Amino acid sequence: MIWAKEETLSRKEIQQIQLNRLKEQVEWAYTRVQPYREKMDAVGVRPEHIQSLNDLKLLPFTKKQDFRDHYPFGLFAVEREKLKRIHASSGTTGKPTVVGYTAADMDNWTENVSRIAVMGGATAADMVQICFGYGMFTGALGLHAGLENIGATVAPTSSGNTKKQIMFMQDLKTTLLVATPSYALHIAEVARSMGIDPQKDLHVRIGLFGGEGMTEAMRDEMHRLWGPDMKVTQNYGMSELNGPGVSGECLELCGMHINEDHFIAEIIDPATGEVLPEGEKGELVITCLTKKALPMLRYRTMDITRLFYEPCRCGRTTARMESLSGRTDDMLIIRGVNVFPTQIEEVLLQIPEIGPHYEIIVERIGHLDTMKIQVELADDSLFDSYAGLEALEKKIRGGLRSILGLDAEIKLLAPGSLPRFEGKAKRVTDKRKDLGLNC
Ligand code: DLL
């Protein structure tokens, strides 16, 4: 099912809507938000210069730093009294990014999330369990509103207390699970340890996952644990762009459909800021077309992906973005090689003897960067054969070397020994940062 007619417009129709809204939005930001006005004035661009979608590239970028410089409300276009809700994303350094919504913004947000939920197979008949942390994180309340809007029944169980989550899943006969992919895997693991087989004893048939990356290998793992028939999709968003609802996978699983009547996506070279041709991989830049409280013009997401525009077999015509291959800021440079944690994950998850939980530790010893990967075995019994362990270690190292051209020390751990995460997983420890090294 397709939720909104805007998902099936012709390219010409989409572009017409985008241009009309872009003009309005640039005017709105320029006249109401001083930092936008200053930045545009500095490069001599005025709202009337935006006459075609091509002119988008005349506009300066907006960055995370702008939020820091104007914390908390300096980028807002309406008075605080006009805001209906505030969210924030937890910054790892410094102040969080504060975002806000007018009543109309909230309606658009809800509508966008509804589209994505329906894309992933959700219906009014679903019993939903939302295992994102409720609070300032946009994930929980965003999915909550979008799913209620399509008529589903929503249980806001929030994150944590995994055994209780499983009890609710059983008792409520939950059919749809909302979580980060890593937490969804953890829930399945805990269920099994309680003697509950998620495939047979639970009723979950849809997983709407997001907030962090889900590789294909992880999707396979999801099917192995939750059952081959589970509809496993991921969706994408970020606080600065409302939250979830920017894009999502349909059941064809070939990219995440962007809600293009609300967001214009561009791909740029992160080093030069140059817009890249269609199909090339680079940093995703998003311009919000309807957000009134906190307009976002050419926001640099730091997420790396690629866009494509052919209509999808599902009937939607909206542009799609590929699963993210990382973020410009989580790219590790190890001995001069650019490494994304997702590349390592792809290698690890293709090896059946190891589980989906791992940690990458990067250190500088002497003058050399070293990478250590701690990964859990899928099964304790593998510890019985020393030769087997050695062969496995060799296999992992070989796999990593062929993808990254780098050697890594591998440490195989017993199942369950690495920390689990109820929200977004933390997979990388870069000890070089503690040394104040610029890497
Ligand atoms: O994570 C919004 C969200 C919540 C999206 C729930 C989907 C579901 P932030 O906390 O601001 O917002 O984090 C945004 O998370 O820039 C990406 O790096 C990452 N991220 C979000 N979804 C995905 C995804 C929410 N499907 C940041 N794949 C983004 C990979 C994702 N990374």
Short mmCIF file of C-alpha atoms and ligand atoms in Angstrom, two decimals:
data_model
loop_
_atom_site.label_atom_id
_atom_site.label_comp_id
_atom_site.label_asym_id
_atom_site.label_seq_id
_atom_site.Cartn_x
_atom_site.Cartn_y
_atom_site.Cartn_z
CA MET A 1 0.00 0.00 0.00
CA ILE A 2 1.09 3.56 -0.70
CA TRP A 3 0.09 6.13 1.92
CA ALA A 4 0.20 9.41 -0.03
CA LYS A 5 -0.26 10.41 -3.65
CA GLU A 6 2.87 12.58 -3.36
CA GLU A 7 4.91 9.37 -3.42
CA THR A 8 3.87 8.58 -6.98
CA LEU A 9 4.09 11.93 -8.82
CA SER A 10 5.97 12.34 -12.07
CA ARG A 11 9.47 13.83 -11.78
CA LYS A 12 8.18 17.04 -13.32
CA GLU A 13 5.39 17.30 -10.74
CA ILE A 14 7.77 16.61 -7.85
CA GLN A 15 10.19 19.23 -9.12
CA GLN A 16 7.44 21.82 -9.49
CA ILE A 17 6.39 21.30 -5.87
CA GLN A 18 10.01 21.42 -4.77
CA LEU A 19 10.71 24.67 -6.57
CA ASN A 20 7.61 26.41 -5.23
CA ARG A 21 8.36 25.32 -1.71
CA LEU A 22 12.06 26.06 -1.97
CA LYS A 23 11.41 29.67 -2.96
CA GLU A 24 9.00 30.09 -0.08
CA GLN A 25 11.36 28.44 2.36
CA VAL A 26 14.41 30.50 1.38
CA GLU A 27 12.38 33.68 1.76
CA TRP A 28 11.12 32.45 5.14
CA ALA A 29 14.62 31.68 6.42
CA TYR A 30 16.15 34.85 5.01
CA THR A 31 13.59 37.18 6.48
CA ARG A 32 13.26 35.50 9.86
CA VAL A 33 16.59 33.96 10.81
CA GLN A 34 19.52 36.28 11.18
CA PRO A 35 22.28 33.67 10.76
CA TYR A 36 20.75 32.60 7.41
CA ARG A 37 20.50 36.21 6.31
CA GLU A 38 24.10 36.91 7.26
CA LYS A 39 25.41 33.84 5.49
CA MET A 40 23.47 34.57 2.32
CA ASP A 41 24.43 38.24 2.36
CA ALA A 42 28.06 37.22 2.76
CA VAL A 43 27.95 35.43 -0.61
CA GLY A 44 25.60 37.92 -2.23
CA VAL A 45 22.62 35.61 -2.60
CA ARG A 46 19.10 36.83 -2.06
CA PRO A 47 15.84 34.87 -2.05
CA GLU A 48 14.88 36.19 -5.51
CA HIS A 49 17.99 34.56 -6.97
CA ILE A 50 16.36 31.17 -6.49
CA GLN A 51 14.56 30.73 -9.78
CA SER A 52 15.20 27.06 -10.51
CA LEU A 53 16.17 23.97 -8.55
CA ASN A 54 19.62 24.40 -9.98
CA ASP A 55 19.95 27.63 -8.03
CA LEU A 56 19.88 25.64 -4.81
CA LYS A 57 23.62 25.33 -5.05
CA LEU A 58 23.98 29.10 -4.69
CA LEU A 59 22.94 28.78 -1.06
CA PRO A 60 25.58 28.36 1.65
CA PHE A 61 25.60 25.09 3.61
CA THR A 62 24.22 24.81 7.13
CA LYS A 63 26.29 22.73 9.52
CA LYS A 64 26.15 21.24 12.99
CA GLN A 65 28.48 24.08 14.05
CA ASP A 66 25.71 26.59 13.28
CA PHE A 67 23.60 24.93 15.96
CA ARG A 68 26.45 25.23 18.42
CA ASP A 69 27.06 28.86 17.52
CA HIS A 70 23.40 29.74 17.96
CA TYR A 71 22.45 27.44 20.82
CA PRO A 72 19.70 26.91 21.73
CA PHE A 73 17.18 28.93 19.66
CA GLY A 74 19.24 31.14 17.37
CA LEU A 75 18.34 29.28 14.16
CA PHE A 76 14.62 29.31 14.87
CA ALA A 77 12.25 31.26 12.63
CA VAL A 78 9.37 31.54 15.08
CA GLU A 79 9.07 32.74 18.66
CA ARG A 80 9.45 30.10 21.32
CA GLU A 81 5.77 30.48 22.21
CA LYS A 82 4.82 29.19 18.74
CA LEU A 83 6.66 25.91 19.29
CA LYS A 84 4.65 22.88 20.16
CA ARG A 85 7.52 20.54 20.95
CA ILE A 86 11.28 20.52 21.51
CA HIS A 87 13.62 17.60 20.91
CA ALA A 88 17.37 17.37 21.06
CA SER A 89 20.05 15.08 19.84
CA SER A 90 22.66 14.07 22.35
CA GLY A 91 25.89 15.56 21.19
CA THR A 92 28.91 13.48 22.11
CA THR A 93 30.82 16.69 22.60
CA GLY A 94 29.46 19.94 23.95
CA LYS A 95 25.86 21.01 23.96
CA PRO A 96 23.12 18.97 22.34
CA THR A 97 21.41 20.13 19.17
CA VAL A 98 18.03 21.59 20.08
CA VAL A 99 15.27 21.29 17.49
CA GLY A 100 11.65 22.45 17.60
CA TYR A 101 8.36 22.15 15.77
CA THR A 102 5.31 24.27 15.11
CA ALA A 103 1.96 22.51 15.06
CA ALA A 104 2.15 22.34 11.25
CA ASP A 105 5.70 20.94 11.41
CA MET A 106 4.47 18.20 13.70
CA ASP A 107 1.66 17.33 11.29
CA ASN A 108 4.10 17.07 8.40
CA TRP A 109 6.48 15.01 10.49
CA THR A 110 3.72 12.60 11.44
CA GLU A 111 2.57 12.31 7.84
CA ASN A 112 6.10 11.56 6.64
CA VAL A 113 6.59 8.87 9.25
CA SER A 114 3.22 7.32 8.36
CA ARG A 115 4.37 6.99 4.76
CA ILE A 116 7.52 5.23 5.89
CA ALA A 117 5.70 2.90 8.24
CA VAL A 118 3.29 1.89 5.47
CA MET A 119 6.24 1.39 3.09
CA GLY A 120 7.66 -1.10 5.56
CA GLY A 121 4.38 -3.05 5.64
CA ALA A 122 2.64 -1.49 8.66
CA THR A 123 -1.16 -1.44 8.67
CA ALA A 124 -3.95 -0.25 10.98
CA ALA A 125 -4.19 -3.82 12.27
CA ASP A 126 -0.70 -3.81 13.78
CA MET A 127 0.13 -4.02 17.45
CA VAL A 128 3.24 -1.88 17.72
CA GLN A 129 5.90 -1.93 20.36
CA ILE A 130 8.25 1.04 20.33
CA CYS A 131 11.57 0.13 21.90
CA PHE A 132 13.31 3.46 21.33
CA GLY A 133 14.02 5.55 24.39
CA TYR A 134 11.22 8.07 24.96
CA GLY A 135 12.58 11.49 25.74
CA MET A 136 14.53 14.03 23.79
CA PHE A 137 15.44 11.44 21.10
CA THR A 138 13.16 11.98 18.11
CA GLY A 139 12.90 8.28 17.26
CA ALA A 140 10.31 7.20 19.79
CA LEU A 141 7.76 10.02 19.61
CA GLY A 142 8.27 10.33 15.85
CA LEU A 143 7.45 6.70 15.08
CA HIS A 144 4.77 6.80 17.76
CA ALA A 145 2.80 9.59 16.08
CA GLY A 146 3.28 8.20 12.56
CA LEU A 147 2.04 4.75 13.54
CA GLU A 148 -0.91 6.03 15.54
CA ASN A 149 -1.82 8.14 12.53
CA ILE A 150 -2.23 5.07 10.32
CA GLY A 151 -4.52 3.53 12.92
CA ALA A 152 -2.12 1.05 14.51
CA THR A 153 -2.19 0.33 18.25
CA VAL A 154 0.98 1.63 19.89
CA ALA A 155 2.62 0.43 23.11
CA PRO A 156 5.32 2.91 24.16
CA THR A 157 7.46 0.40 26.04
CA SER A 158 10.57 2.54 25.50
CA SER A 159 14.03 1.00 25.63
CA GLY A 160 15.57 -1.16 28.33
CA ASN A 161 14.34 -3.88 30.62
CA THR A 162 14.57 -6.38 27.81
CA LYS A 163 12.87 -9.25 29.63
CA LYS A 164 9.84 -7.09 30.27
CA GLN A 165 9.84 -6.08 26.60
CA ILE A 166 9.66 -9.75 25.72
CA MET A 167 6.87 -10.35 28.21
CA PHE A 168 4.86 -7.53 26.61
CA MET A 169 5.64 -8.92 23.17
CA GLN A 170 4.17 -12.23 24.19
CA ASP A 171 1.19 -10.91 26.11
CA LEU A 172 0.18 -8.12 23.74
CA LYS A 173 0.94 -10.28 20.70
CA THR A 174 3.06 -7.51 19.27
CA THR A 175 3.22 -7.67 15.47
CA LEU A 176 5.48 -4.71 14.76
CA LEU A 177 8.73 -3.85 16.44
CA VAL A 178 10.37 -0.42 16.31
CA ALA A 179 13.98 -0.35 17.53
CA THR A 180 17.55 0.21 16.52
CA PRO A 181 18.70 -2.86 14.59
CA SER A 182 21.28 -3.70 17.24
CA TYR A 183 18.65 -3.64 19.98
CA ALA A 184 16.32 -5.81 17.89
CA LEU A 185 19.06 -8.43 17.65
CA HIS A 186 19.68 -8.19 21.36
CA ILE A 187 15.99 -8.68 22.16
CA ALA A 188 15.98 -11.88 20.07
CA GLU A 189 19.08 -13.10 21.83
CA VAL A 190 17.63 -12.47 25.29
CA ALA A 191 14.37 -14.16 24.28
CA ARG A 192 16.29 -17.26 23.26
CA SER A 193 18.19 -17.27 26.54
CA MET A 194 14.78 -17.27 28.28
CA GLY A 195 13.75 -20.32 26.27
CA ILE A 196 11.50 -18.25 24.00
CA ASP A 197 11.97 -18.72 20.28
CA PRO A 198 11.20 -15.36 18.64
CA GLN A 199 10.10 -17.15 15.47
CA LYS A 200 7.68 -19.55 17.06
CA ASP A 201 6.68 -18.02 20.36
CA LEU A 202 6.38 -14.34 19.39
CA HIS A 203 4.19 -12.72 16.75
CA VAL A 204 6.42 -9.98 15.40
CA ARG A 205 6.11 -9.90 11.60
CA ILE A 206 7.44 -6.42 10.86
CA GLY A 207 10.59 -4.67 12.03
CA LEU A 208 10.91 -0.95 11.38
CA PHE A 209 14.52 -0.25 12.20
CA GLY A 210 16.48 2.96 12.16
CA GLY A 211 18.58 5.45 14.02
CA GLU A 212 21.72 3.57 13.06
CA GLY A 213 22.94 1.56 10.11
CA MET A 214 21.74 -1.89 9.16
CA THR A 215 23.97 -3.76 6.73
CA GLU A 216 22.65 -6.59 4.54
CA ALA A 217 24.52 -9.03 6.75
CA MET A 218 22.65 -7.66 9.73
CA ARG A 219 19.36 -8.00 7.89
CA ASP A 220 20.19 -11.68 7.27
CA GLU A 221 20.95 -12.09 10.94
CA MET A 222 17.60 -10.49 11.72
CA HIS A 223 15.84 -13.08 9.53
CA ARG A 224 17.78 -15.90 11.13
CA LEU A 225 16.71 -14.82 14.61
CA TRP A 226 13.23 -13.42 14.03
CA GLY A 227 12.21 -15.65 11.15
CA PRO A 228 12.60 -15.64 7.36
CA ASP A 229 9.15 -14.08 6.83
CA MET A 230 9.71 -11.04 8.96
CA LYS A 231 9.53 -7.80 6.96
CA VAL A 232 12.77 -6.10 7.86
CA THR A 233 13.20 -2.52 6.68
CA GLN A 234 15.23 0.43 7.77
CA ASN A 235 14.40 4.08 7.75
CA TYR A 236 16.46 7.20 8.03
CA GLY A 237 16.26 10.62 9.54
CA MET A 238 17.93 12.97 11.94
CA SER A 239 16.84 15.42 14.61
CA GLU A 240 17.75 18.46 12.52
CA LEU A 241 15.43 17.14 9.77
CA ASN A 242 12.48 16.54 12.17
CA GLY A 243 13.71 13.08 13.17
CA PRO A 244 12.69 9.83 11.48
CA GLY A 245 10.65 10.27 8.31
CA VAL A 246 13.18 11.56 5.81
CA SER A 247 13.36 8.25 3.96
CA GLY A 248 12.60 4.58 4.32
CA GLU A 249 12.81 1.27 2.55
CA CYS A 250 9.80 -0.25 0.89
CA LEU A 251 9.40 -4.02 0.73
CA GLU A 252 11.36 -4.18 -2.53
CA LEU A 253 14.42 -3.39 -0.38
CA CYS A 254 16.26 -1.38 -2.97
CA GLY A 255 17.07 1.89 -1.30
CA MET A 256 15.26 4.27 1.01
CA HIS A 257 12.53 6.39 -0.60
CA ILE A 258 12.95 10.06 0.21
CA ASN A 259 9.87 12.14 1.00
CA GLU A 260 10.82 14.51 -1.76
CA ASP A 261 7.94 16.91 -1.40
CA HIS A 262 9.40 17.74 2.03
CA PHE A 263 13.13 17.26 1.47
CA ILE A 264 15.51 17.98 -1.40
CA ALA A 265 18.53 15.70 -1.35
CA GLU A 266 21.92 16.48 -2.89
CA ILE A 267 25.18 14.60 -2.78
CA ILE A 268 28.38 16.58 -2.40
CA ASP A 269 32.06 15.89 -2.26
CA PRO A 270 32.70 16.35 1.47
CA ALA A 271 36.14 17.79 0.85
CA THR A 272 35.24 20.44 -1.74
CA GLY A 273 31.51 20.96 -1.23
CA GLU A 274 31.01 20.39 -4.98
CA VAL A 275 27.66 18.83 -5.99
CA LEU A 276 28.31 15.37 -7.45
CA PRO A 277 26.52 13.89 -10.46
CA GLU A 278 23.66 11.44 -9.97
CA GLY A 279 24.76 8.01 -8.78
CA GLU A 280 28.02 9.13 -7.18
CA LYS A 281 28.73 8.50 -3.56
CA GLY A 282 29.33 11.39 -1.21
CA GLU A 283 27.88 13.37 1.68
CA LEU A 284 24.13 13.77 1.81
CA VAL A 285 22.91 17.37 2.00
CA ILE A 286 19.25 17.97 2.77
CA THR A 287 17.09 21.06 2.35
CA CYS A 288 13.81 20.96 4.22
CA LEU A 289 10.91 22.33 2.21
CA THR A 290 8.18 22.60 4.80
CA LYS A 291 9.83 22.99 8.19
CA LYS A 292 8.77 26.36 9.57
CA ALA A 293 10.06 26.47 13.16
CA LEU A 294 13.59 25.55 12.26
CA PRO A 295 14.23 25.96 8.54
CA MET A 296 17.13 23.87 7.26
CA LEU A 297 18.76 24.98 4.04
CA ARG A 298 21.41 22.68 2.58
CA TYR A 299 22.11 20.90 5.83
CA ARG A 300 25.28 18.82 5.76
CA THR A 301 24.25 15.53 7.32
CA MET A 302 27.78 14.06 7.29
CA ASP A 303 26.12 10.79 6.22
CA ILE A 304 27.55 9.09 3.17
CA THR A 305 25.30 7.63 0.52
CA ARG A 306 24.30 7.73 -3.13
CA LEU A 307 21.02 8.77 -4.78
CA PHE A 308 19.09 7.27 -7.66
CA TYR A 309 15.92 8.34 -9.36
CA GLU A 310 14.42 5.47 -11.37
CA PRO A 311 10.85 4.69 -10.29
CA CYS A 312 10.68 1.68 -8.00
CA ARG A 313 8.87 -1.60 -8.63
CA CYS A 314 6.67 -0.72 -5.65
CA GLY A 315 5.05 2.08 -7.67
CA ARG A 316 6.73 4.97 -5.87
CA THR A 317 8.56 7.50 -7.98
CA THR A 318 10.49 9.27 -5.25
CA ALA A 319 14.29 9.36 -5.28
CA ARG A 320 15.99 6.69 -3.25
CA MET A 321 19.12 6.74 -1.16
CA GLU A 322 21.33 3.73 -0.64
CA SER A 323 22.01 2.36 2.85
CA LEU A 324 24.55 4.64 4.42
CA SER A 325 28.15 3.60 4.11
CA GLY A 326 29.21 5.65 7.09
CA ARG A 327 29.57 9.21 8.25
CA THR A 328 32.26 11.63 7.27
CA ASP A 329 33.02 11.97 10.96
CA ASP A 330 33.17 8.27 11.85
CA MET A 331 35.55 7.46 9.10
CA LEU A 332 38.71 6.16 10.66
CA ILE A 333 42.04 6.81 9.07
CA ILE A 334 44.27 3.91 9.93
CA ARG A 335 47.77 4.01 8.51
CA GLY A 336 46.45 6.34 5.86
CA VAL A 337 43.64 4.02 4.82
CA ASN A 338 40.08 5.32 5.07
CA VAL A 339 38.06 2.78 6.99
CA PHE A 340 34.35 2.83 7.71
CA PRO A 341 33.08 0.64 10.54
CA THR A 342 30.34 -0.62 8.20
CA GLN A 343 33.00 -2.17 5.93
CA ILE A 344 34.32 -4.14 8.87
CA GLU A 345 30.83 -5.16 9.87
CA GLU A 346 30.10 -6.50 6.37
CA VAL A 347 33.14 -8.75 6.59
CA LEU A 348 32.39 -9.96 10.10
CA LEU A 349 28.76 -10.75 9.53
CA GLN A 350 29.48 -12.89 6.51
CA ILE A 351 31.28 -15.36 8.74
CA PRO A 352 28.71 -17.71 10.29
CA GLU A 353 30.89 -18.76 13.24
CA ILE A 354 30.80 -15.28 14.73
CA GLY A 355 27.93 -13.30 16.15
CA PRO A 356 26.79 -9.76 15.31
CA HIS A 357 28.47 -8.12 18.31
CA TYR A 358 31.88 -6.61 17.90
CA GLU A 359 34.11 -3.75 18.96
CA ILE A 360 36.79 -2.01 16.95
CA ILE A 361 39.67 -0.60 18.97
CA VAL A 362 42.16 1.66 17.28
CA GLU A 363 45.37 2.61 19.04
CA ARG A 364 48.67 4.19 18.24
CA ILE A 365 51.55 2.08 19.43
CA GLY A 366 54.86 3.81 18.87
CA HIS A 367 54.13 5.61 15.64
CA LEU A 368 51.95 2.95 14.19
CA ASP A 369 48.18 2.73 14.17
CA THR A 370 46.89 -0.66 15.13
CA MET A 371 43.41 -2.03 14.86
CA LYS A 372 42.08 -4.65 17.17
CA ILE A 373 38.70 -6.27 16.62
CA GLN A 374 36.98 -8.04 19.44
CA VAL A 375 34.17 -10.20 18.24
CA GLU A 376 31.92 -12.72 19.90
CA LEU A 377 31.69 -16.30 18.73
CA ALA A 378 28.24 -17.42 17.69
CA ASP A 379 28.57 -20.49 19.85
CA ASP A 380 30.60 -21.39 22.95
CA SER A 381 31.49 -24.84 21.66
CA LEU A 382 33.90 -23.28 19.17
CA PHE A 383 36.28 -22.71 22.09
CA ASP A 384 36.80 -26.48 22.24
CA SER A 385 39.07 -26.57 19.21
CA TYR A 386 42.23 -24.50 19.30
CA ALA A 387 42.94 -25.27 15.65
CA GLY A 388 39.38 -24.24 14.78
CA LEU A 389 39.82 -20.91 16.55
CA GLU A 390 43.08 -20.27 14.79
CA ALA A 391 41.55 -21.03 11.42
CA LEU A 392 38.65 -18.72 12.18
CA GLU A 393 40.95 -15.90 13.20
CA LYS A 394 42.86 -16.34 9.98
CA LYS A 395 39.64 -16.24 7.98
CA ILE A 396 38.54 -12.97 9.60
CA ARG A 397 41.95 -11.37 9.10
CA GLY A 398 42.02 -12.51 5.49
CA GLY A 399 38.54 -11.09 4.87
CA LEU A 400 39.47 -7.74 6.37
CA ARG A 401 42.75 -7.61 4.50
CA SER A 402 41.08 -8.17 1.17
CA ILE A 403 38.50 -5.41 1.77
CA LEU A 404 40.61 -2.85 3.60
CA GLY A 405 44.16 -3.81 2.76
CA LEU A 406 44.87 -3.63 6.47
CA ASP A 407 45.88 -6.13 9.06
CA ALA A 408 43.95 -6.39 12.31
CA GLU A 409 44.44 -8.23 15.53
CA ILE A 410 41.43 -10.42 16.18
CA LYS A 411 40.23 -11.35 19.62
CA LEU A 412 37.50 -13.98 19.75
CA LEU A 413 35.23 -13.70 22.77
CA ALA A 414 32.59 -15.87 24.38
CA PRO A 415 28.99 -15.12 23.37
CA GLY A 416 27.49 -12.39 25.52
CA SER A 417 30.78 -10.85 26.67
CA LEU A 418 30.58 -7.50 24.89
CA PRO A 419 28.25 -4.77 26.15
CA ARG A 420 24.77 -4.58 24.60
CA PHE A 421 23.04 -1.33 23.73
CA GLU A 422 19.42 -0.40 24.11
CA GLY A 423 19.73 2.52 21.76
CA LYS A 424 22.41 3.18 19.21
CA ALA A 425 25.33 0.79 19.46
CA LYS A 426 28.84 2.07 20.08
CA ARG A 427 31.22 -0.08 18.07
CA VAL A 428 34.39 1.97 17.83
CA THR A 429 36.90 3.01 20.46
CA ASP A 430 39.54 5.26 19.01
CA LYS A 431 42.16 5.56 21.72
CA ARG A 432 44.21 7.89 19.55
CA LYS A 433 41.69 10.62 20.30
CA ASP A 434 42.56 10.37 24.02
CA LEU A 435 46.14 11.10 23.05
CA GLY A 436 44.93 14.25 21.35
CA LEU A 437 45.93 12.88 17.97
CA ASN A 438 44.18 14.34 15.01
CA CYS A 439 42.82 11.31 13.21
O1 DLL B 1 18.44 8.85 14.72
C1 DLL B 1 16.44 9.86 13.86
C2 DLL B 1 15.86 8.51 13.63
C3 DLL B 1 15.28 7.83 14.68
C4 DLL B 1 15.85 7.96 12.37
C5 DLL B 1 14.74 6.61 14.47
C6 DLL B 1 15.26 6.74 12.15
C7 DLL B 1 14.70 6.06 13.20
P1 DLL B 1 19.62 11.53 15.44
O2 DLL B 1 19.67 10.97 16.80
O3 DLL B 1 19.72 13.00 15.24
O4 DLL B 1 18.27 11.12 14.73
O5 DLL B 1 20.76 10.80 14.61
C8 DLL B 1 20.89 11.02 13.23
O6 DLL B 1 21.68 8.75 12.94
O7 DLL B 1 22.76 11.35 10.78
C9 DLL B 1 22.73 8.91 10.84
O8 DLL B 1 24.13 9.00 11.00
C10 DLL B 1 22.16 7.96 11.87
N1 DLL B 1 21.04 7.20 11.28
C11 DLL B 1 19.73 7.40 11.41
N2 DLL B 1 19.05 6.48 10.68
C12 DLL B 1 19.97 5.70 10.06
C13 DLL B 1 19.94 4.60 9.15
C14 DLL B 1 17.81 9.86 14.48
N3 DLL B 1 18.80 4.05 8.73
C15 DLL B 1 21.96 10.13 12.68
N4 DLL B 1 21.11 4.10 8.73
C16 DLL B 1 22.06 10.21 11.18
C17 DLL B 1 22.29 4.60 9.15
C18 DLL B 1 21.25 6.17 10.44
N5 DLL B 1 22.38 5.62 10.00
#
